[in-house]
């Protein structure tokens, strides 16, 4: 196992109270696996991505364990984490387009970043140029300031920097969200390429848009209101989802060949709950068409098929009925 | 780059032209006749009034048509001739201005540069020291919120009046003649200290708070967060944020330096310090339009030159302006 997350709880401390952005999240990513993490905006995806790399106030680790390659990550010890950042786990943050110091040339920035780790820029340069080529950037970007690059180019520079030291795990947060469809496809292919070349061992691709995961993910984890609701092989999640939320999420996707004037996009009625005082029991209950009394207690995440887990009472009853 | 500076230069040139023209118009079309008042002050006997007035009109060039007066004004100006002072007649305006300039520069340049340097240093330290920050911030805001006039008067009252540590007014004691002796230099320094200190204190608070806020802003900027995510050492992140926070401070400094030629009006008046600000006051009190005109022109020219220098400096220090200008930005 490359990454193993066990019952992770991370809350934001605010004046209004604790925002329970991650409330008992467990999953694992195998070596060589690309895991997609999906869910509506505000369900805690970025919080999960951030807390594995840089957990700072107002975020607070309330419980749980994160293990990378069998070693426990000290995610709530900012200094101790430095040893793992960039070499163990690295992130392409959601704000990648503004992530570069505007007053440093890209090459100089990388040089100073490497220098701080005692790595020679000179020695690393051939590999760096190689990587730039891989993401379709000319080596000249090293002599440019961030302002000279387009948003997409900056994002790819960030991708190259984040993966320069071949981290075990790469977390890409909403990396395709701000891009047009054709660029989305190109970036998605780059991610797969990085994995195939074993530049990174495994990957967590975060998005609110499940459609991009069809192309690249081996497995998919669906989150709702700070908790995982369904996970499994990408095939299963996209073609045979069982959780009512996943079914609505996947069903609300635009489908090839369907004309939208005939079939309006449905979306999911209602909004995700606030996470300061979330609904008890199943958090999807207020919006779920199948909700009933049993849903007032929290459904456990139960494996119902080969690597396919669901947290829903209705699904559990159906499974029980089958045997 | 050439086109950019060319455009800037022509804008500054046009501004200067308009300023000179307005400046020329004001004493000529304003109510109140400066010649009249000067004649009134100088003459005792009624029969001397007419010859006196004619003499002055010729002397100040009022005996030719307006358009010619205007051209003559430009001609004189380009030779550095700003006319003659009424208040200190017959000293040329240029000489009055040049005489007060050393006092203004000697007061303002050290006050601005030292407060900038010390304020930025201190602000940067406060930004990363919670204890210092918590004590300094309220004091700093209090300092910058204090009306300067009030601070100057309190300091003058306490240090000069109550405790008699420093002289209250002037640039040097009336009993001394300017010369390069130790006694005189020491006297000069003692007179210089209070006006300098008040300017320094107020500006220091402003710079320090500005720097502190900018650094904290930069430390929370996306690029700092990303560097942290990459495990970059604090030292590197601090260095970047300090440098980036310094850029707006450099603009601020340049703007202040640009306004230096205007003198520190309030300070010079409170401490009767004979710099340009004080001269301006005297010119107003004595209805000395020519001196006032000269001072204004001098200020306009100074501000324009300084602004141009700011443009140059900023292009040198900030790649964003440099690139934006060349149209290389994507
Ligand atoms: N800095 C913060 N302080 C307080 N609450 C926050 C903060 N950042 C995010 N949240 C809350 O945490 C929840 C999860 O946010 P986030 O992880 O950004 O969601 P996602 O990335 O899935 O859109 C949301 O309810 C959001 O309002
Ligand atoms: S547990 Fe109940 S409320 Fe929750 S998704 Fe299943 S059926 Fe709906
Ligand atoms: Mg997000």
XYZ file of C-alpha atoms and ligand atoms in Angstrom:
689
model
C 0.000 0.000 0.000
C 1.281 3.423 -0.937
C -1.165 5.473 1.123
C -3.389 4.333 3.932
C -5.789 6.697 5.703
C -7.594 5.455 8.774
C -10.562 7.235 10.365
C -9.136 10.694 9.648
C -10.855 13.592 11.399
C -9.809 17.153 10.642
C -11.885 20.107 11.847
C -11.612 23.810 11.108
C -11.724 25.861 14.269
C -13.851 28.919 13.648
C -15.637 31.454 15.795
C -18.958 29.848 14.917
C -17.740 26.441 16.021
C -15.873 23.452 14.632
C -16.385 22.776 10.932
C -16.222 18.982 10.689
C -14.750 18.968 7.206
C -13.306 15.445 7.527
C -15.231 13.232 9.880
C -14.003 9.674 9.791
C -12.390 9.165 6.396
C -10.734 5.826 5.595
C -9.310 4.593 2.307
C -6.144 3.245 0.763
C -4.253 3.750 -2.488
C -2.144 0.881 -3.863
C 1.239 1.248 -5.551
C 0.798 2.341 -9.136
C -2.831 3.274 -8.540
C -4.569 6.480 -9.539
C -7.425 7.142 -7.186
C -10.077 9.683 -8.065
C -11.695 11.604 -5.224
C -15.024 13.150 -6.138
C -17.963 14.904 -4.542
C -19.823 18.190 -4.673
C -18.024 21.398 -3.765
C -17.644 21.817 -0.026
C -17.631 18.120 0.836
C -14.054 18.272 2.159
C -11.935 17.192 -0.803
C -9.434 20.038 -0.569
C -9.321 19.646 3.186
C -8.334 16.006 2.714
C -5.735 16.928 0.092
C -4.282 19.726 2.220
C -4.227 17.880 5.512
C -1.986 15.144 4.136
C 0.602 17.723 3.032
C 0.225 20.895 5.037
C -2.069 20.815 8.018
C -2.051 24.318 9.549
C -4.490 26.301 11.686
C -7.425 26.761 11.573
C -7.269 23.087 10.574
C -6.898 20.773 13.520
C -6.197 17.071 13.550
C -8.815 15.511 15.778
C -8.072 11.875 15.119
C -6.911 9.248 12.692
C -3.744 7.977 11.087
C -2.114 8.597 7.722
C 0.505 6.104 6.581
C 2.716 6.460 3.535
C 4.652 3.381 2.366
C 4.144 1.818 5.763
C 5.438 4.810 7.703
C 3.165 7.011 9.796
C 3.102 10.625 8.588
C 3.357 13.273 11.350
C 0.760 15.373 9.544
C 0.081 17.687 12.494
C 3.771 18.394 13.124
C 4.589 21.099 10.603
C 8.373 20.864 10.914
C 8.572 17.074 11.058
C 6.504 16.877 7.866
C 9.199 18.746 5.906
C 11.138 15.513 5.626
C 8.242 13.935 3.732
C 7.115 16.852 1.621
C 8.133 16.812 -2.034
C 9.929 13.456 -1.667
C 7.224 11.379 0.022
C 4.081 13.296 -0.741
C 3.600 16.296 -2.996
C 0.637 18.392 -4.067
C -0.499 20.363 -7.085
C -2.794 22.677 -5.157
C -6.154 23.987 -6.294
C -4.603 27.462 -6.492
C -1.757 26.251 -8.771
C -2.108 29.240 -11.078
C -1.054 31.644 -8.336
C 1.368 29.285 -6.603
C 4.588 30.736 -8.054
C 6.463 33.649 -6.536
C 5.753 36.468 -9.032
C 9.152 38.104 -8.605
C 11.353 35.079 -9.268
C 12.189 33.518 -12.591
C 10.955 29.926 -12.709
C 14.481 28.524 -13.045
C 15.810 30.605 -10.162
C 12.902 29.550 -7.970
C 13.595 25.891 -8.646
C 17.290 26.437 -8.073
C 16.686 28.003 -4.656
C 14.162 25.343 -3.764
C 16.622 22.567 -4.606
C 19.509 24.446 -3.015
C 17.642 24.541 0.294
C 17.660 20.741 0.193
C 21.311 20.593 -0.778
C 20.526 19.377 -4.284
C 22.518 20.780 -7.183
C 20.414 22.560 -9.792
C 23.064 21.913 -12.407
C 22.909 18.183 -11.855
C 19.138 18.189 -11.925
C 18.819 20.406 -15.019
C 18.766 17.682 -17.703
C 15.996 15.837 -15.875
C 14.141 19.119 -15.339
C 14.257 19.922 -19.041
C 13.106 16.400 -19.741
C 10.094 16.859 -17.495
C 9.219 20.196 -19.040
C 9.189 18.523 -22.406
C 6.926 15.849 -21.005
C 4.273 18.438 -20.138
C 4.784 20.291 -23.413
C 6.678 23.327 -22.148
C 9.793 24.780 -23.832
C 12.936 24.951 -21.679
C 12.775 28.746 -22.085
C 10.151 28.935 -19.338
C 13.025 28.600 -16.883
C 14.112 32.091 -17.886
C 10.650 33.539 -17.530
C 8.665 35.112 -14.743
C 5.295 33.563 -13.874
C 3.502 36.585 -15.336
C 4.832 35.611 -18.753
C 3.015 32.278 -18.684
C -0.642 31.496 -19.241
C -2.644 29.949 -16.405
C -2.396 26.488 -17.908
C 1.368 26.827 -18.356
C 1.802 27.916 -14.748
C -0.186 24.903 -13.651
C 2.073 22.602 -15.642
C 5.163 24.272 -14.201
C 3.742 23.566 -10.752
C 3.154 19.973 -11.806
C 6.787 19.652 -12.834
C 8.082 21.264 -9.629
C 5.869 19.165 -7.382
C 7.027 15.930 -8.998
C 10.667 16.865 -9.527
C 11.904 14.732 -6.639
C 9.808 11.710 -7.656
C 7.414 11.666 -4.718
C 5.725 8.450 -3.764
C 2.294 10.089 -3.797
C 1.084 13.032 -5.861
C -2.122 14.805 -4.914
C -3.674 16.857 -7.723
C -6.461 19.143 -6.503
C -8.968 20.287 -9.146
C -6.184 20.288 -11.683
C -8.545 20.254 -14.662
C -11.311 22.460 -13.316
C -10.231 25.786 -14.755
C -9.332 24.393 -18.164
C -11.247 24.036 -21.398
C -12.258 20.545 -22.477
C -9.395 19.814 -24.878
C -6.763 21.015 -22.390
C -8.455 18.944 -19.689
C -7.875 15.857 -21.767
C -4.219 16.753 -22.339
C -3.599 17.361 -18.628
C -5.364 14.110 -17.741
C -3.094 12.239 -20.132
C -0.040 13.866 -18.584
C -1.081 12.613 -15.172
C -1.358 9.065 -16.463
C 1.969 9.497 -18.232
C 3.653 10.553 -14.988
C 2.387 7.412 -13.323
C 3.286 5.146 -16.251
C 6.845 6.495 -16.272
C 6.972 5.848 -12.526
C 7.814 9.455 -11.806
C 5.240 9.151 -9.058
C 4.200 5.863 -7.576
C 0.564 6.622 -6.902
C -1.800 9.495 -7.301
C -4.879 11.046 -5.792
C -6.829 13.107 -8.310
C -9.342 15.409 -6.658
C -12.243 16.802 -8.638
C -15.851 17.873 -8.329
C -16.333 16.696 -11.904
C -16.558 12.884 -12.058
C -16.430 12.777 -15.851
C -12.681 13.470 -15.910
C -12.106 10.441 -13.696
C -13.528 8.036 -16.295
C -10.426 8.583 -18.376
C -7.720 8.249 -15.806
C -8.710 6.774 -12.467
C -8.245 3.126 -11.471
C -10.453 3.559 -8.445
C -12.833 6.225 -7.242
C -13.757 7.444 -3.767
C -16.983 9.444 -3.432
C -17.260 11.795 -0.478
C -20.280 13.505 0.939
C -20.282 16.083 3.738
C -16.881 15.101 5.104
C -17.382 11.341 4.920
C -16.726 8.661 2.313
C -19.961 7.165 1.003
C -18.791 4.809 -1.718
C -15.512 3.560 -3.116
C -14.480 0.958 -5.640
C -12.953 0.297 -9.049
C -13.577 3.157 -11.493
C -15.616 0.837 -13.745
C -17.986 -0.105 -10.982
C -18.441 3.407 -9.591
C -19.179 4.901 -13.000
C -21.325 2.091 -14.441
C -22.891 0.402 -11.446
C -22.889 2.786 -8.489
C -24.997 1.670 -5.541
C -25.107 4.601 -3.139
C -28.067 6.916 -3.872
C -25.737 9.938 -3.787
C -23.287 8.407 -6.263
C -26.147 7.385 -8.504
C -27.419 10.962 -8.575
C -23.911 12.388 -8.993
C -23.040 10.083 -11.866
C -26.545 10.312 -13.338
C -26.361 14.092 -13.418
C -23.367 13.982 -15.718
C -23.692 15.099 -19.299
C -23.750 11.978 -21.445
C -22.384 11.575 -24.922
C -25.077 11.498 -27.577
C -27.828 12.931 -25.418
C -29.388 16.185 -26.575
C -29.890 18.475 -23.671
C -32.921 20.285 -24.937
C -34.721 16.960 -24.716
C -33.318 15.933 -21.365
C -32.452 18.757 -19.008
C -29.576 18.287 -16.598
C -31.136 17.165 -13.372
C -28.397 17.853 -10.823
C -29.158 16.877 -7.261
C -31.951 18.719 -5.516
C -30.996 20.629 -2.398
C -27.598 21.634 -1.032
C -24.929 19.833 0.972
C -25.417 20.400 4.704
C -23.367 22.815 6.784
C -20.559 20.995 8.544
C -20.623 22.789 11.870
C -23.715 20.892 12.929
C -24.233 18.192 10.289
C -27.338 15.944 10.258
C -27.053 12.955 12.560
C -26.999 9.469 11.125
C -26.577 9.360 7.362
C -25.599 12.869 6.309
C -27.318 12.470 2.952
C -30.641 11.788 4.654
C -32.249 15.264 4.081
C -31.743 14.933 0.315
C -32.080 11.187 -0.120
C -35.161 9.875 -1.968
C -34.860 6.543 -0.088
C -34.394 7.885 3.427
C -36.266 6.143 6.212
C -36.073 5.677 9.958
C -33.102 3.333 9.932
C -31.051 6.154 8.356
C -31.027 8.078 11.646
C -27.966 6.129 12.671
C -24.748 6.371 10.705
C -24.379 3.598 8.101
C -20.948 1.918 8.195
C -18.786 1.634 5.083
C -19.224 -2.035 4.168
C -17.527 -4.017 1.424
C -20.197 -5.489 -0.847
C -18.078 -6.649 -3.756
C -14.513 -6.905 -4.934
C -13.001 -3.745 -3.477
C -16.409 -2.069 -3.679
C -17.622 -0.465 -0.443
C -20.807 1.469 0.273
C -22.141 3.292 3.335
C -25.901 3.065 3.011
C -28.617 1.163 4.916
C -30.733 0.621 1.825
C -27.848 -1.005 -0.054
C -27.073 -3.178 2.959
C -30.646 -4.422 3.132
C -30.601 -5.228 -0.587
C -27.365 -7.149 -0.102
C -28.793 -9.012 2.891
C -31.868 -9.900 0.875
C -29.696 -11.390 -1.847
C -28.044 -14.007 0.305
C 11.058 50.489 -23.166
C 12.054 53.580 -25.235
C 8.444 54.251 -26.159
C 7.340 53.844 -22.563
C 9.818 56.389 -21.251
C 9.202 58.640 -24.246
C 5.511 58.738 -23.442
C 6.186 59.327 -19.750
C 8.605 62.152 -20.547
C 6.141 63.901 -22.797
C 3.444 63.659 -20.130
C 5.792 65.165 -17.567
C 6.807 67.858 -20.080
C 3.192 68.786 -20.708
C 2.476 68.891 -16.976
C 5.402 71.212 -16.473
C 4.239 73.507 -19.259
C 0.731 73.762 -17.823
C 2.082 74.292 -14.316
C 4.356 77.116 -15.448
C 1.543 78.792 -17.347
C -0.888 78.610 -14.447
C 1.869 79.824 -12.198
C 2.485 82.807 -14.401
C -1.197 83.673 -14.548
C -1.956 83.597 -10.851
C -0.228 86.763 -9.606
C -1.311 88.670 -12.703
C -4.987 87.865 -12.526
C -5.410 87.640 -8.812
C -7.086 90.332 -6.731
C -4.577 92.330 -4.715
C -1.726 94.158 -6.442
C 1.708 93.077 -5.253
C 3.379 96.228 -6.643
C 0.821 98.367 -4.854
C 1.543 96.690 -1.553
C 5.278 96.958 -1.990
C 5.081 100.609 -2.898
C 2.834 101.174 0.063
C 5.328 99.566 2.348
C 8.394 101.323 1.030
C 7.198 104.902 0.576
C 6.500 107.551 3.126
C 5.880 110.665 1.062
C 2.916 110.848 -1.377
C 4.912 112.515 -4.177
C 7.311 109.539 -4.414
C 4.507 107.033 -5.033
C 4.196 107.499 -8.792
C 7.905 107.297 -9.722
C 8.264 104.383 -7.363
C 5.412 102.490 -8.981
C 6.774 103.161 -12.480
C 10.186 101.952 -11.422
C 8.813 98.727 -10.006
C 6.531 98.096 -12.976
C 9.500 98.355 -15.294
C 11.639 96.326 -12.920
C 9.159 93.463 -12.780
C 8.415 93.705 -16.506
C 4.791 94.887 -16.327
C 5.308 97.658 -18.879
C 5.036 95.393 -21.946
C 1.994 93.574 -23.473
C 0.800 90.421 -21.738
C 1.952 87.966 -24.421
C 5.395 89.468 -24.252
C 5.396 89.208 -20.473
C 4.568 85.535 -20.881
C 7.399 84.909 -23.332
C 9.835 86.882 -21.198
C 8.791 84.804 -18.237
C 9.715 81.596 -20.063
C 12.960 83.125 -21.294
C 13.972 84.084 -17.787
C 12.851 80.771 -16.391
C 14.988 78.795 -18.799
C 17.981 80.786 -17.594
C 17.145 79.914 -14.018
C 15.838 83.391 -13.291
C 12.687 83.282 -11.180
C 12.442 86.996 -10.577
C 13.098 89.098 -7.521
C 11.736 88.610 -4.052
C 9.496 91.334 -2.704
C 9.936 90.337 0.891
C 13.739 90.271 0.772
C 14.054 92.850 -2.002
C 16.302 92.939 -3.959
C 17.457 89.368 -3.471
C 16.667 87.124 -6.458
C 14.063 84.426 -5.781
C 16.506 81.735 -6.898
C 18.982 82.766 -4.258
C 16.317 82.778 -1.512
C 15.245 79.262 -2.519
C 18.790 77.946 -2.756
C 19.552 79.468 0.644
C 16.717 77.550 2.323
C 17.140 74.321 0.372
C 20.039 72.938 2.465
C 17.935 73.202 5.637
C 15.012 71.376 4.072
C 17.169 68.656 2.571
C 19.290 68.313 5.698
C 16.122 67.822 7.716
C 14.018 65.688 5.395
C 16.494 63.393 3.694
C 17.840 61.858 6.917
C 14.350 61.749 8.453
C 12.842 59.966 5.453
C 15.716 57.613 4.696
C 16.434 56.629 8.289
C 12.789 56.137 9.202
C 12.298 54.050 6.062
C 15.262 51.872 6.812
C 14.545 51.451 10.508
C 10.782 51.143 10.041
C 11.111 48.347 7.499
C 13.626 46.487 9.610
C 11.485 46.797 12.681
C 8.247 45.922 10.869
C 9.843 42.786 9.442
C 10.968 41.693 12.891
C 7.562 42.454 14.401
C 5.908 40.336 11.706
C 7.567 37.223 13.031
C 7.686 37.930 16.737
C 4.311 37.632 18.396
C 5.309 39.367 21.597
C 6.905 42.315 19.842
C 3.976 42.474 17.477
C 1.438 42.610 20.278
C 3.252 45.442 22.042
C 4.322 47.374 19.011
C 1.129 47.296 16.987
C -1.027 49.398 19.359
C 1.847 51.836 19.939
C 2.465 52.038 16.212
C -1.142 52.753 15.368
C -1.291 55.324 18.134
C 1.810 57.032 16.746
C 0.549 57.177 13.188
C -2.886 58.309 14.338
C -1.424 61.171 16.408
C -1.760 64.466 14.571
C 1.774 65.500 13.717
C 1.214 69.043 14.929
C 0.259 67.774 18.347
C 3.271 65.491 18.649
C 5.618 68.268 17.558
C 4.161 70.690 20.079
C 4.304 68.159 22.925
C 7.933 67.306 22.184
C 8.837 70.940 21.819
C 7.092 71.765 25.080
C 8.676 68.926 27.049
C 12.206 68.766 25.693
C 12.776 72.387 24.814
C 10.592 74.303 27.225
C 10.288 72.177 30.369
C 13.661 70.467 30.424
C 15.578 72.882 28.242
C 17.464 70.076 26.519
C 17.146 71.537 23.043
C 16.665 74.986 21.576
C 13.095 75.799 20.605
C 13.437 77.611 17.308
C 15.668 78.496 14.375
C 18.474 76.674 12.617
C 21.255 78.073 14.822
C 21.593 80.516 17.693
C 21.209 84.170 16.777
C 24.419 84.919 18.610
C 26.458 82.790 16.216
C 27.623 83.476 12.691
C 27.620 80.535 10.269
C 31.129 79.076 10.014
C 32.745 75.656 10.120
C 33.739 75.648 13.750
C 32.819 72.860 16.162
C 30.774 75.245 18.245
C 28.665 76.176 15.283
C 28.198 72.624 13.982
C 27.211 71.463 17.447
C 24.734 74.329 17.705
C 23.372 73.466 14.269
C 22.886 69.837 15.307
C 21.070 70.759 18.503
C 18.658 72.941 16.566
C 18.216 70.213 13.986
C 17.394 67.452 16.422
C 13.817 68.219 17.493
C 12.357 68.839 14.037
C 14.205 65.756 12.814
C 13.034 63.571 15.699
C 9.361 64.466 15.297
C 9.476 63.720 11.580
C 11.357 60.488 12.201
C 9.013 59.150 14.875
C 5.850 59.668 12.893
C 7.273 58.273 9.658
C 8.893 55.334 11.468
C 5.535 54.162 12.835
C 3.973 54.351 9.396
C 6.742 52.414 7.643
C 6.910 49.761 10.344
C 3.172 49.085 10.312
C 3.122 49.049 6.521
C 5.985 46.574 6.359
C 4.545 44.359 9.061
C 1.169 44.152 7.333
C 2.700 43.573 3.910
C 4.920 40.749 5.167
C 2.039 39.028 6.892
C 0.022 39.380 3.706
C 2.864 37.917 1.651
C 3.403 35.064 4.112
C -0.227 34.090 3.597
C -0.077 34.466 -0.172
C -0.557 31.387 -2.332
C 3.095 31.199 -3.325
C 4.141 31.034 0.329
C 1.613 28.297 1.021
C 2.887 26.347 -1.964
C 6.490 26.662 -0.826
C 5.448 25.364 2.582
C 3.716 22.433 0.883
C 7.010 21.667 -0.819
C 8.816 21.649 2.485
C 10.856 24.746 1.689
C 12.700 26.089 4.737
C 11.171 29.042 6.563
C 14.252 31.090 5.756
C 13.570 30.934 2.027
C 9.879 31.759 2.397
C 10.689 34.716 4.649
C 13.274 35.978 2.209
C 10.739 35.942 -0.642
C 8.018 37.600 1.362
C 10.397 40.282 2.620
C 11.522 41.082 -0.870
C 8.004 41.197 -2.244
C 6.756 43.244 0.687
C 9.555 45.729 0.073
C 8.349 46.644 -3.424
C 5.392 48.804 -2.363
C 7.602 50.328 0.341
C 10.083 51.378 -2.330
C 7.313 53.149 -4.215
C 6.278 54.822 -0.988
C 9.823 55.960 -0.332
C 10.212 57.304 -3.832
C 6.969 59.259 -3.533
C 8.169 60.809 -0.286
C 11.518 61.675 -1.745
C 9.682 63.272 -4.641
C 7.818 65.542 -2.295
C 10.970 66.451 -0.390
C 11.418 69.735 -2.210
C 8.130 70.967 -0.814
C 9.763 70.979 2.584
C 8.040 69.950 5.755
C 5.680 72.871 6.088
C 4.284 72.122 9.541
C 7.605 71.100 11.073
C 9.425 74.104 9.759
C 6.699 76.415 10.986
C 6.462 74.843 14.459
C 10.225 75.030 14.948
C 10.781 78.181 12.861
C 13.252 76.146 10.845
C 14.261 78.175 7.773
C 13.672 75.561 5.073
C 11.462 75.823 2.017
C 8.258 75.331 3.987
C 9.085 78.213 6.236
C 10.020 80.378 3.252
C 6.639 79.543 1.712
C 4.908 80.773 4.848
C 6.946 83.980 4.839
C 6.140 84.531 1.172
C 2.430 84.244 1.929
C 2.660 86.528 4.950
C 4.476 89.167 2.948
C 2.348 88.881 -0.205
C 5.568 87.980 -2.007
C 4.037 86.524 -5.183
C 7.329 86.141 -6.970
C 8.846 84.126 -4.211
C 5.694 82.017 -3.915
C 5.699 81.502 -7.660
C 9.334 80.475 -7.567
C 8.804 78.038 -4.734
C 5.843 76.435 -6.501
C 7.737 76.076 -9.756
C 10.639 74.596 -7.915
C 8.339 72.086 -6.203
C 6.588 71.147 -9.429
C 9.904 70.572 -11.171
C 11.218 68.568 -8.222
C 8.141 66.358 -8.018
C 8.174 65.710 -11.748
C 11.844 64.797 -11.811
C 11.417 62.556 -8.774
C 8.409 60.847 -10.332
C 10.375 60.100 -13.425
C 13.131 58.610 -11.301
C 10.508 56.480 -9.520
C 9.367 55.125 -12.864
C 12.915 54.161 -13.686
C 13.593 52.591 -10.288
C 10.387 50.612 -10.316
C 11.079 49.201 -13.722
C 14.448 48.082 -12.398
C 13.197 46.376 -9.239
C 9.888 44.782 -10.230
C 9.883 42.298 -13.100
C 6.122 42.631 -13.382
C 6.241 46.267 -14.486
C 9.261 45.576 -16.628
C 7.551 42.779 -18.522
C 4.126 44.371 -18.627
C 5.756 47.319 -20.338
C 7.474 45.316 -23.005
C 4.210 43.554 -23.779
C 5.845 40.199 -23.205
C 3.293 39.139 -20.625
C 1.115 36.250 -21.708
N -10.302 27.972 6.213
C -11.513 27.446 6.507
N -12.144 27.788 7.656
C -13.356 27.265 7.957
N -14.011 26.410 7.185
C -13.437 26.016 6.035
C -12.171 26.523 5.623
N -11.843 25.966 4.429
C -12.871 25.166 4.109
N -13.829 25.172 5.064
C -15.092 24.404 5.082
O -14.757 23.050 5.045
C -15.652 22.336 4.190
C -14.859 21.572 3.142
O -14.205 22.486 2.294
P -13.230 22.014 1.136
O -12.330 20.969 1.672
O -12.587 23.213 0.544
O -14.253 21.384 0.108
P -14.041 20.956 -1.419
O -12.598 21.024 -1.755
O -14.609 19.599 -1.482
O -14.859 21.901 -2.238
C -16.600 23.363 3.612
O -17.804 23.313 4.353
C -15.914 24.669 3.838
O -16.855 25.678 4.066
S -28.407 5.496 4.428
Fe -30.522 6.072 4.091
S -30.425 8.273 3.774
Fe -28.387 7.536 3.598
S -28.122 7.232 1.450
Fe -28.761 5.280 2.259
S -30.930 5.320 2.090
Fe -30.281 7.393 1.774
Mg -11.651 22.144 -3.289
